[in-house]
Amino acid sequence: MTPADLDEVAAVESVAYEFPWTRGNFEDALRNGYLGLCMRDVHGSLIGYCVLMPVVDEMHLLNLCVAPASQGRGVGLALLNDAVRITRAEKLFSMLLEVRPSNQRAVRLYERFGFVAIGRRRNYYPAAQRKREDAIVMRLTLTQETSNVAA
């Protein structure tokens, strides 16, 4: 992900989520040295992306999004595989993320991939009608054998 991708990234984010990151959030992430990955189809259209933040001894998956029209086609799995490859290249052996309990499709993907729920963050996400939603905190511990287990 580069600054040239951010208009498309923000456009996909705004249609995929009720409470999307802003373009400024993505700009800040890149400016702060976080790692952004973009996945495009054969025609060059953005179909998914993720943002990774190395923190001390683990990688934090801050955002993973698949364009709604591309969901259910393995894009999320491919992004996770790339995120794991980068995490290993950075010599980190664990990945942490937060996910909304209401996003069952994402929860199932992460569980099939090997992530394990390790806690909850109360009232972490904004929700409809000015309410808040908890986050499930999940961790993937990487070993030499960890591979695409979500196939």
XYZ file of C-alpha atoms in Angstrom:
151
model
C 0.000 0.000 0.000
C 1.286 3.410 -0.987
C -0.216 6.904 -0.780
C -1.328 6.445 -4.403
C -3.632 3.597 -3.268
C -5.395 5.541 -0.528
C -8.325 6.971 -2.494
C -9.293 3.447 -3.582
C -8.613 1.992 -0.134
C -10.812 4.619 1.539
C -13.566 4.037 -1.046
C -13.593 0.268 -0.408
C -13.440 0.820 3.357
C -16.453 3.143 3.251
C -18.666 0.603 1.477
C -17.439 -2.396 3.485
C -17.906 -1.023 7.003
C -20.536 0.939 8.863
C -17.756 2.648 10.868
C -14.854 2.858 8.397
C -11.338 4.114 8.865
C -10.861 7.488 7.202
C -8.348 8.205 4.466
C -6.447 10.100 7.149
C -6.251 6.962 9.308
C -4.576 5.118 6.442
C -2.255 8.069 5.749
C -1.224 8.111 9.422
C -0.580 4.363 9.369
C 1.743 4.625 6.373
C 3.469 7.727 7.744
C 4.118 5.870 11.024
C 5.817 2.999 9.231
C 3.004 0.453 9.433
C 2.881 -2.103 6.639
C 0.006 -1.954 4.173
C -0.802 -4.646 1.636
C -3.126 -4.232 -1.328
C -4.553 -7.066 -3.371
C -5.829 -6.379 -6.876
C -7.669 -8.516 -9.398
C -6.374 -9.200 -12.910
C -7.942 -5.943 -14.106
C -6.162 -3.882 -11.461
C -9.200 -3.249 -9.266
C -8.600 -3.200 -5.523
C -10.267 -6.262 -3.969
C -8.701 -6.252 -0.509
C -6.068 -4.834 1.778
C -4.667 -5.061 5.259
C -2.604 -2.918 7.625
C 0.005 -4.443 9.941
C 1.788 -2.803 12.852
C 4.918 -4.411 14.304
C 4.893 -3.963 18.090
C 7.886 -5.092 20.160
C 7.710 -8.866 19.646
C 4.478 -9.390 17.713
C 2.532 -8.152 14.693
C -0.802 -6.428 15.192
C -3.299 -6.820 12.348
C -5.037 -3.455 12.527
C -7.316 -3.687 9.513
C -8.207 -6.402 7.037
C -10.868 -5.655 4.462
C -12.202 -7.454 1.420
C -14.308 -5.483 -1.045
C -17.928 -6.654 -0.668
C -18.114 -7.894 -4.282
C -15.013 -10.054 -3.704
C -15.998 -11.628 -0.394
C -16.220 -15.411 -0.218
C -13.533 -15.902 -2.876
C -10.466 -16.515 -0.725
C -9.192 -12.924 -0.725
C -9.205 -12.684 3.078
C -7.326 -15.967 3.331
C -4.742 -14.801 0.797
C -4.247 -11.550 2.730
C -3.799 -13.493 5.972
C -1.211 -15.728 4.320
C 0.702 -12.652 3.134
C 0.427 -11.094 6.604
C 1.920 -14.248 8.151
C 4.732 -14.276 5.564
C 5.580 -10.661 6.429
C 5.331 -11.352 10.155
C 7.863 -14.150 9.813
C 10.115 -11.979 7.644
C 10.077 -9.399 10.452
C 11.213 -12.195 12.832
C 7.972 -11.993 14.824
C 6.161 -15.145 15.849
C 2.753 -14.010 16.965
C -0.053 -11.962 15.444
C -2.736 -10.138 17.419
C -6.037 -8.680 16.211
C -9.386 -7.388 17.415
C -12.639 -8.334 15.687
C -16.280 -7.478 16.292
C -18.292 -10.420 17.668
C -21.032 -9.411 15.207
C -18.638 -10.003 12.272
C -19.096 -13.757 12.372
C -17.694 -14.248 8.876
C -14.377 -12.719 9.991
C -14.396 -14.571 13.318
C -14.831 -17.898 11.483
C -12.034 -17.049 9.028
C -9.631 -16.193 11.853
C -10.562 -19.317 13.829
C -10.092 -21.576 10.783
C -6.724 -19.929 10.199
C -5.657 -20.806 13.752
C -6.312 -17.627 15.717
C -7.491 -18.227 19.294
C -9.630 -15.856 21.357
C -7.555 -14.606 24.296
C -9.795 -11.877 25.692
C -12.274 -9.088 25.137
C -11.997 -5.334 25.004
C -15.220 -3.926 26.413
C -16.944 -1.186 24.408
C -14.073 -1.080 21.922
C -15.943 -0.357 18.681
C -18.583 2.247 17.867
C -21.974 0.710 17.104
C -25.354 1.837 15.831
C -27.448 4.282 17.846
C -24.401 5.681 19.656
C -23.781 2.387 21.403
C -20.534 0.434 21.656
C -19.550 -3.135 20.766
C -16.914 -5.285 22.441
C -13.915 -6.616 20.538
C -12.755 -10.205 20.649
C -8.968 -10.201 20.987
C -7.405 -13.063 19.038
C -3.835 -14.305 18.728
C -2.081 -16.556 16.243
C 1.141 -18.110 17.483
C 3.408 -18.889 14.569
C 5.620 -21.930 14.388
C 7.629 -23.303 11.507
C 4.648 -25.554 10.699
C 2.000 -22.808 10.641
C 0.645 -22.563 7.143
C -2.632 -22.076 5.347
C -4.877 -24.074 7.668
C -8.056 -22.359 6.509
C -8.246 -24.084 3.129
